[in-house]
Amino acid sequence: MDFNLSSEQQMVVNSVKELAENKIKPFAMELEEKGEFNMDAFKDMAKMGLFALPFDEKVNGAKDYLSYILSVEEISKVCGSTGIAYSVQVSLCAGGIDKFGSEEQKEKYLKPLASGEKIGAFCLTEPNAGTDASGVETVAEKRGDKYVLNGKKCFITNGPLADVYLVFAKTDKDAGTRGISAFIVDRESEGLSIGKIENKMGIRSAQVSEIIFEDCEVSAENLVLDEGKGFRIAMAVLDGGRIGVAAQGLGIAEGAFDEVIKYMKERKQFGKPISSFQGLQWIIADMDAKIEQARYLVYKAAMDKQEGKPYSVSAARAKLVATDAAMYVTTNAVQLMGGYGFMKDYPVERMMRDAKITQIYEGTNQVQKMIISGNAFR
Ligand code: CAA
């Protein structure tokens, strides 16, 4: 496997690093405390073309999935909230339309999502449909040339900000996973409203909410593929999303690692820098090895997707290992920094809180184990 970056990819990484350092990092703590989104950074990301990276020339993309994943990683080093907002927009909303949408749907919705002019969200989860995604209760009833949606989605990342929603609803209540269909829904659609804004443990700057559909009319032209294809669309789209979350986890782990190394070189106890104590060095070694493992699996999954190889299992492995690494590294970073690590003067406590959700969303890590072991026994 060759993970040597081309000069174009290195340029993308360098410019995203600069953006992250100057436009995201300085505001990350303040915005997370206020629960506000860094919209200015999102606008800068749009100007840089970051939302189009994995898509083709028709939407001014670079057809470079690895560069996109490297960008999620760089941004997440300083702010997990901006990292997931970016990943949801590109992987789950735009990515779904790119893979399964008609040419008309791509022209109307993918273009503005890829340019960053519009923000996207993915509406699968419901109060009674989390891990069992097939249990969605939102219904879409066909009436003439329209579908009428009724139901409630929850935990929707970008929910309050989005202009475009990729929504999964039942068109046949008795057909199990084959009774679910996917729709592209505009924010302005009558009958669509934003419900409760979630109050979260971490990624507090990301905007997450309920999305409510009350007799919400959607043109039949906005059905993605055919009726009954929605579950498979959701699963396939989530395979890509999981590489994004894995990159987010990797970035959070790397961000915490950099912080703790800097701290340990400066912090003195018993007359010496704490970096000189072997017990602590061994924790650093474990953190380093977990990050490197995660990095390989994340880039491998990204390359599999980029090269058109199957990537469900490599995405699940990457998500499992990278997000567990994020939790391990951030928890130990707090521990190594002692009382200072626990205080909000340093970013590692925020990183530890942000890391937790990466083990949960886009399929808990137990779901990733189901996918990996299912493949092993197939
Ligand atoms: N790609 C394409 N099709 C797939 C697929 C994939 N990766 N995985 C499964 N399918 C297909 C199967 O082939 C099967 O098709 P047929 O009926 O034609 O044979 C169909 O889907 C049903 O598959 P399963 O029987 O395996 O489905 P299941 O009901 O047992 O569910 C599961 C399996 C893995 C647990 C799945 O429900 C799952 O992934 N759950 C987690 C849901 C999830 O990730 N939610 C995240 C919400 S979004 C979010 O978090 C975003 C955010 O805001 C950050």
Short mmCIF file of N, CA, C and O in Angstrom, two decimals, residues 174-266:
data_model
loop_
_atom_site.label_atom_id
_atom_site.label_comp_id
_atom_site.label_asym_id
_atom_site.label_seq_id
_atom_site.Cartn_x
_atom_site.Cartn_y
_atom_site.Cartn_z
N ASP A 174 -45.29 -2.98 5.65
CA ASP A 174 -45.20 -4.44 5.86
C ASP A 174 -44.02 -5.09 5.16
O ASP A 174 -43.91 -6.31 5.15
N ALA A 175 -43.17 -4.28 4.54
CA ALA A 175 -42.12 -4.89 3.71
C ALA A 175 -40.73 -4.85 4.35
O ALA A 175 -39.72 -5.07 3.67
N GLY A 176 -40.66 -4.59 5.67
CA GLY A 176 -39.36 -4.61 6.37
C GLY A 176 -38.38 -3.64 5.74
O GLY A 176 -38.75 -2.53 5.34
N THR A 177 -37.13 -4.09 5.61
CA THR A 177 -36.11 -3.18 5.05
C THR A 177 -36.44 -2.81 3.60
O THR A 177 -36.01 -1.78 3.11
N ARG A 178 -37.22 -3.65 2.92
CA ARG A 178 -37.57 -3.35 1.52
C ARG A 178 -38.77 -2.40 1.41
O ARG A 178 -39.23 -2.11 0.30
N GLY A 179 -39.25 -1.93 2.56
CA GLY A 179 -40.36 -0.98 2.54
C GLY A 179 -39.90 0.44 2.84
O GLY A 179 -40.72 1.34 3.04
N ILE A 180 -38.57 0.64 2.85
CA ILE A 180 -38.03 1.98 3.18
C ILE A 180 -37.55 2.66 1.90
O ILE A 180 -36.93 2.01 1.05
N SER A 181 -37.87 3.95 1.76
CA SER A 181 -37.45 4.70 0.57
C SER A 181 -36.69 5.95 1.00
O SER A 181 -36.85 6.43 2.13
N ALA A 182 -35.89 6.47 0.08
CA ALA A 182 -35.07 7.66 0.37
C ALA A 182 -35.59 8.85 -0.42
O ALA A 182 -35.92 8.72 -1.61
N PHE A 183 -35.63 10.01 0.22
CA PHE A 183 -36.12 11.24 -0.41
C PHE A 183 -35.15 12.38 -0.14
O PHE A 183 -34.56 12.46 0.94
N ILE A 184 -35.05 13.27 -1.13
CA ILE A 184 -34.31 14.52 -0.90
C ILE A 184 -35.37 15.57 -0.55
O ILE A 184 -36.32 15.78 -1.31
N VAL A 185 -35.21 16.18 0.61
CA VAL A 185 -36.23 17.13 1.07
C VAL A 185 -35.59 18.51 1.28
O VAL A 185 -34.56 18.63 1.95
N ASP A 186 -36.23 19.52 0.70
CA ASP A 186 -35.76 20.90 0.86
C ASP A 186 -36.17 21.45 2.21
O ASP A 186 -37.27 21.17 2.69
N ARG A 187 -35.32 22.30 2.74
CA ARG A 187 -35.62 22.95 4.02
C ARG A 187 -36.95 23.72 3.97
O ARG A 187 -37.72 23.75 4.92
N GLU A 188 -37.20 24.37 2.81
CA GLU A 188 -38.40 25.23 2.72
C GLU A 188 -39.69 24.43 2.61
O GLU A 188 -40.77 25.02 2.63
N SER A 189 -39.61 23.12 2.48
CA SER A 189 -40.84 22.33 2.30
C SER A 189 -41.80 22.60 3.45
O SER A 189 -41.41 22.56 4.63
N GLU A 190 -43.04 22.87 3.08
CA GLU A 190 -44.04 23.09 4.12
C GLU A 190 -44.23 21.80 4.90
O GLU A 190 -44.24 20.71 4.30
N GLY A 191 -44.35 21.92 6.22
CA GLY A 191 -44.54 20.72 7.03
C GLY A 191 -43.23 20.17 7.58
O GLY A 191 -43.23 19.22 8.35
N LEU A 192 -42.10 20.79 7.20
CA LEU A 192 -40.81 20.39 7.80
C LEU A 192 -40.46 21.42 8.87
O LEU A 192 -40.47 22.63 8.59
N SER A 193 -40.19 20.94 10.07
CA SER A 193 -39.77 21.90 11.10
C SER A 193 -38.63 21.32 11.93
O SER A 193 -38.42 20.10 11.96
N ILE A 194 -37.91 22.23 12.55
CA ILE A 194 -36.80 21.84 13.43
C ILE A 194 -37.36 21.66 14.82
O ILE A 194 -38.00 22.57 15.36
N GLY A 195 -37.14 20.48 15.41
CA GLY A 195 -37.63 20.24 16.77
C GLY A 195 -36.58 20.63 17.79
O GLY A 195 -35.84 21.60 17.61
N LYS A 196 -36.50 19.82 18.83
CA LYS A 196 -35.59 20.11 19.94
C LYS A 196 -34.12 20.14 19.47
O LYS A 196 -33.68 19.26 18.74
N ILE A 197 -33.41 21.18 19.90
CA ILE A 197 -31.96 21.22 19.65
C ILE A 197 -31.31 20.42 20.78
O ILE A 197 -31.56 20.69 21.96
N GLU A 198 -30.50 19.45 20.42
CA GLU A 198 -29.95 18.55 21.44
C GLU A 198 -28.88 19.23 22.30
O GLU A 198 -28.06 19.99 21.78
N ASN A 199 -28.91 18.93 23.59
CA ASN A 199 -27.91 19.43 24.54
C ASN A 199 -26.95 18.27 24.81
O ASN A 199 -27.33 17.29 25.42
N LYS A 200 -25.71 18.39 24.34
CA LYS A 200 -24.85 17.23 24.25
C LYS A 200 -23.64 17.28 25.20
O LYS A 200 -23.21 18.35 25.60
N MET A 201 -23.09 16.09 25.44
CA MET A 201 -21.87 15.97 26.25
C MET A 201 -20.65 16.53 25.49
O MET A 201 -19.80 17.21 26.05
N GLY A 202 -20.59 16.23 24.20
CA GLY A 202 -19.45 16.66 23.39
C GLY A 202 -19.93 17.21 22.07
O GLY A 202 -21.12 17.46 21.89
N ILE A 203 -19.01 17.41 21.15
CA ILE A 203 -19.26 18.08 19.86
C ILE A 203 -20.35 19.16 20.03
O ILE A 203 -21.29 19.24 19.25
N ARG A 204 -20.15 19.99 21.03
CA ARG A 204 -21.21 20.94 21.41
C ARG A 204 -21.36 22.09 20.42
O ARG A 204 -22.38 22.77 20.41
N SER A 205 -20.35 22.28 19.60
CA SER A 205 -20.44 23.35 18.61
C SER A 205 -21.18 22.86 17.35
O SER A 205 -21.72 23.66 16.59
N ALA A 206 -21.23 21.55 17.16
CA ALA A 206 -22.01 20.99 16.04
C ALA A 206 -23.49 21.15 16.39
O ALA A 206 -23.88 21.05 17.54
N GLN A 207 -24.30 21.40 15.37
CA GLN A 207 -25.73 21.63 15.62
C GLN A 207 -26.50 20.34 15.32
O GLN A 207 -26.47 19.83 14.19
N VAL A 208 -27.16 19.82 16.34
CA VAL A 208 -27.83 18.52 16.24
C VAL A 208 -29.26 18.70 16.75
O VAL A 208 -29.47 19.27 17.82
N SER A 209 -30.24 18.22 15.98
CA SER A 209 -31.63 18.47 16.39
C SER A 209 -32.56 17.37 15.91
O SER A 209 -32.17 16.48 15.15
N GLU A 210 -33.81 17.50 16.36
CA GLU A 210 -34.89 16.70 15.77
C GLU A 210 -35.30 17.38 14.46
O GLU A 210 -35.17 18.60 14.31
N ILE A 211 -35.81 16.58 13.54
CA ILE A 211 -36.44 17.13 12.33
C ILE A 211 -37.84 16.51 12.27
O ILE A 211 -37.98 15.27 12.32
N ILE A 212 -38.83 17.37 12.19
CA ILE A 212 -40.22 16.89 12.27
C ILE A 212 -40.92 17.06 10.92
O ILE A 212 -40.78 18.12 10.28
N PHE A 213 -41.63 16.03 10.51
CA PHE A 213 -42.39 16.09 9.26
C PHE A 213 -43.87 15.96 9.61
O PHE A 213 -44.30 14.95 10.18
N GLU A 214 -44.64 17.01 9.26
CA GLU A 214 -46.09 16.97 9.50
C GLU A 214 -46.78 17.27 8.18
O GLU A 214 -46.75 18.42 7.71
N ASP A 215 -47.31 16.24 7.55
CA ASP A 215 -47.91 16.38 6.21
C ASP A 215 -46.97 17.15 5.30
O ASP A 215 -47.37 18.10 4.61
N CYS A 216 -45.73 16.75 5.32
CA CYS A 216 -44.70 17.45 4.52
C CYS A 216 -44.71 16.88 3.10
O CYS A 216 -44.44 15.70 2.88
N GLU A 217 -45.03 17.76 2.15
CA GLU A 217 -45.16 17.31 0.75
C GLU A 217 -43.82 17.37 0.04
O GLU A 217 -43.13 18.39 0.06
N VAL A 218 -43.47 16.25 -0.59
CA VAL A 218 -42.22 16.17 -1.34
C VAL A 218 -42.54 15.68 -2.75
O VAL A 218 -43.27 14.69 -2.92
N SER A 219 -42.00 16.37 -3.74
CA SER A 219 -42.26 15.97 -5.12
C SER A 219 -41.75 14.54 -5.37
O SER A 219 -40.68 14.17 -4.87
N ALA A 220 -42.52 13.77 -6.16
CA ALA A 220 -42.08 12.40 -6.48
C ALA A 220 -40.74 12.41 -7.19
O ALA A 220 -40.01 11.41 -7.17
N GLU A 221 -40.38 13.54 -7.81
CA GLU A 221 -39.07 13.65 -8.46
C GLU A 221 -37.92 13.55 -7.45
O GLU A 221 -36.77 13.33 -7.84
N ASN A 222 -38.25 13.75 -6.17
CA ASN A 222 -37.19 13.73 -5.15
C ASN A 222 -37.01 12.37 -4.50
O ASN A 222 -36.22 12.22 -3.57
N LEU A 223 -37.77 11.37 -4.99
CA LEU A 223 -37.52 9.99 -4.55
C LEU A 223 -36.17 9.59 -5.14
O LEU A 223 -35.89 9.84 -6.32
N VAL A 224 -35.31 8.98 -4.32
CA VAL A 224 -33.99 8.56 -4.81
C VAL A 224 -34.09 7.09 -5.24
O VAL A 224 -34.55 6.24 -4.47
N LEU A 225 -33.67 6.80 -6.45
CA LEU A 225 -33.87 5.49 -7.06
C LEU A 225 -35.36 5.14 -6.99
O LEU A 225 -36.21 6.01 -7.18
N ASP A 226 -35.64 3.87 -6.63
CA ASP A 226 -37.06 3.46 -6.62
C ASP A 226 -37.56 3.30 -5.19
O ASP A 226 -36.77 3.23 -4.25
N GLU A 227 -38.87 3.18 -5.09
CA GLU A 227 -39.45 2.86 -3.77
C GLU A 227 -38.83 1.56 -3.27
O GLU A 227 -38.60 0.64 -4.07
N GLY A 228 -38.58 1.50 -1.96
CA GLY A 228 -38.08 0.25 -1.37
C GLY A 228 -36.55 0.12 -1.39
O GLY A 228 -35.99 -0.80 -0.81
N LYS A 229 -35.86 1.09 -2.00
CA LYS A 229 -34.39 0.99 -2.09
C LYS A 229 -33.69 1.75 -0.95
O LYS A 229 -32.47 1.75 -0.85
N GLY A 230 -34.51 2.40 -0.11
CA GLY A 230 -33.94 3.31 0.88
C GLY A 230 -32.99 2.68 1.87
O GLY A 230 -31.95 3.25 2.21
N PHE A 231 -33.32 1.47 2.36
CA PHE A 231 -32.47 0.88 3.40
C PHE A 231 -31.08 0.58 2.85
O PHE A 231 -30.06 0.87 3.49
N ARG A 232 -31.04 0.03 1.64
CA ARG A 232 -29.74 -0.29 1.04
C ARG A 232 -28.97 0.99 0.74
O ARG A 232 -27.75 1.04 0.90
N ILE A 233 -29.70 2.03 0.34
CA ILE A 233 -29.03 3.33 0.12
C ILE A 233 -28.41 3.81 1.44
O ILE A 233 -27.24 4.19 1.49
N ALA A 234 -29.22 3.75 2.51
CA ALA A 234 -28.71 4.23 3.82
C ALA A 234 -27.47 3.45 4.24
O ALA A 234 -26.47 4.04 4.68
N MET A 235 -27.52 2.13 4.10
CA MET A 235 -26.38 1.30 4.53
C MET A 235 -25.13 1.61 3.69
O MET A 235 -24.03 1.73 4.22
N ALA A 236 -25.33 1.74 2.38
CA ALA A 236 -24.18 2.01 1.51
C ALA A 236 -23.60 3.39 1.79
O ALA A 236 -22.37 3.57 1.81
N VAL A 237 -24.48 4.36 2.03
CA VAL A 237 -24.00 5.72 2.32
C VAL A 237 -23.25 5.73 3.66
O VAL A 237 -22.20 6.36 3.80
N LEU A 238 -23.79 4.98 4.63
CA LEU A 238 -23.13 4.93 5.94
C LEU A 238 -21.74 4.28 5.86
O LEU A 238 -20.85 4.62 6.64
N ASP A 239 -21.55 3.38 4.93
CA ASP A 239 -20.20 2.80 4.77
C ASP A 239 -19.19 3.92 4.52
O ASP A 239 -18.08 3.90 5.07
N GLY A 240 -19.57 4.89 3.69
CA GLY A 240 -18.68 6.03 3.43
C GLY A 240 -18.61 6.93 4.65
O GLY A 240 -17.51 7.39 5.04
N GLY A 241 -19.76 7.17 5.28
CA GLY A 241 -19.80 8.04 6.47
C GLY A 241 -18.86 7.54 7.55
O GLY A 241 -18.22 8.32 8.26
N ARG A 242 -18.78 6.21 7.66
CA ARG A 242 -17.95 5.64 8.74
C ARG A 242 -16.46 5.91 8.52
O ARG A 242 -15.70 6.00 9.48
N ILE A 243 -16.06 6.06 7.26
CA ILE A 243 -14.64 6.44 7.02
C ILE A 243 -14.44 7.88 7.48
O ILE A 243 -13.41 8.23 8.06
N GLY A 244 -15.47 8.71 7.26
CA GLY A 244 -15.40 10.10 7.74
C GLY A 244 -15.31 10.16 9.26
O GLY A 244 -14.49 10.91 9.82
N VAL A 245 -16.13 9.37 9.95
CA VAL A 245 -16.08 9.37 11.42
C VAL A 245 -14.74 8.81 11.90
O VAL A 245 -14.16 9.29 12.89
N ALA A 246 -14.24 7.80 11.19
CA ALA A 246 -12.93 7.24 11.55
C ALA A 246 -11.85 8.33 11.44
O ALA A 246 -10.99 8.46 12.31
N ALA A 247 -11.93 9.13 10.37
CA ALA A 247 -10.95 10.22 10.19
C ALA A 247 -11.12 11.27 11.28
O ALA A 247 -10.14 11.86 11.75
N GLN A 248 -12.37 11.50 11.67
CA GLN A 248 -12.63 12.43 12.77
C GLN A 248 -11.97 11.90 14.05
O GLN A 248 -11.28 12.65 14.76
N GLY A 249 -12.18 10.62 14.34
CA GLY A 249 -11.57 10.01 15.54
C GLY A 249 -10.05 10.10 15.49
O GLY A 249 -9.40 10.47 16.48
N LEU A 250 -9.50 9.79 14.33
CA LEU A 250 -8.04 9.86 14.16
C LEU A 250 -7.55 11.29 14.44
O LEU A 250 -6.58 11.49 15.18
N GLY A 251 -8.25 12.26 13.86
CA GLY A 251 -7.84 13.66 14.05
C GLY A 251 -7.91 14.07 15.52
O GLY A 251 -6.98 14.70 16.05
N ILE A 252 -9.00 13.68 16.20
CA ILE A 252 -9.14 14.04 17.62
C ILE A 252 -7.98 13.42 18.43
O ILE A 252 -7.36 14.08 19.27
N ALA A 253 -7.66 12.15 18.13
CA ALA A 253 -6.57 11.47 18.85
C ALA A 253 -5.24 12.20 18.59
O ALA A 253 -4.47 12.45 19.53
N GLU A 254 -4.99 12.56 17.35
CA GLU A 254 -3.73 13.25 17.02
C GLU A 254 -3.65 14.62 17.69
O GLU A 254 -2.59 15.03 18.18
N GLY A 255 -4.79 15.30 17.72
CA GLY A 255 -4.83 16.63 18.36
C GLY A 255 -4.49 16.52 19.84
O GLY A 255 -3.68 17.30 20.38
N ALA A 256 -5.07 15.52 20.53
CA ALA A 256 -4.82 15.34 21.96
C ALA A 256 -3.38 14.91 22.20
O ALA A 256 -2.73 15.33 23.17
N PHE A 257 -2.86 14.08 21.31
CA PHE A 257 -1.47 13.60 21.44
C PHE A 257 -0.49 14.77 21.37
O PHE A 257 0.40 14.90 22.20
N ASP A 258 -0.70 15.64 20.37
CA ASP A 258 0.19 16.81 20.24
C ASP A 258 0.15 17.67 21.51
O ASP A 258 1.19 18.15 21.97
N GLU A 259 -1.04 17.85 22.05
CA GLU A 259 -1.17 18.68 23.26
C GLU A 259 -0.42 18.08 24.43
O GLU A 259 0.26 18.77 25.17
N VAL A 260 -0.55 16.76 24.60
CA VAL A 260 0.03 16.13 25.79
C VAL A 260 1.56 16.06 25.68
O VAL A 260 2.28 16.22 26.67
N ILE A 261 2.07 15.87 24.47
CA ILE A 261 3.53 15.83 24.29
C ILE A 261 4.12 17.20 24.65
O ILE A 261 5.10 17.29 25.41
N LYS A 262 3.48 18.25 24.15
CA LYS A 262 3.97 19.61 24.43
C LYS A 262 3.96 19.85 25.95
O LYS A 262 4.94 20.32 26.53
N TYR A 263 2.87 19.46 26.59
CA TYR A 263 2.72 19.67 28.03
C TYR A 263 3.78 18.90 28.82
O TYR A 263 4.42 19.44 29.73
N MET A 264 3.98 17.64 28.45
CA MET A 264 4.89 16.79 29.24
C MET A 264 6.34 17.23 29.14
O MET A 264 7.14 16.96 30.04
N LYS A 265 6.69 17.88 28.03
CA LYS A 265 8.07 18.37 27.91
C LYS A 265 8.29 19.58 28.81
O LYS A 265 9.40 19.83 29.27
N GLU A 266 7.21 20.33 29.06
CA GLU A 266 7.34 21.56 29.84
C GLU A 266 7.08 21.35 31.34
O GLU A 266 7.71 21.98 32.18
#
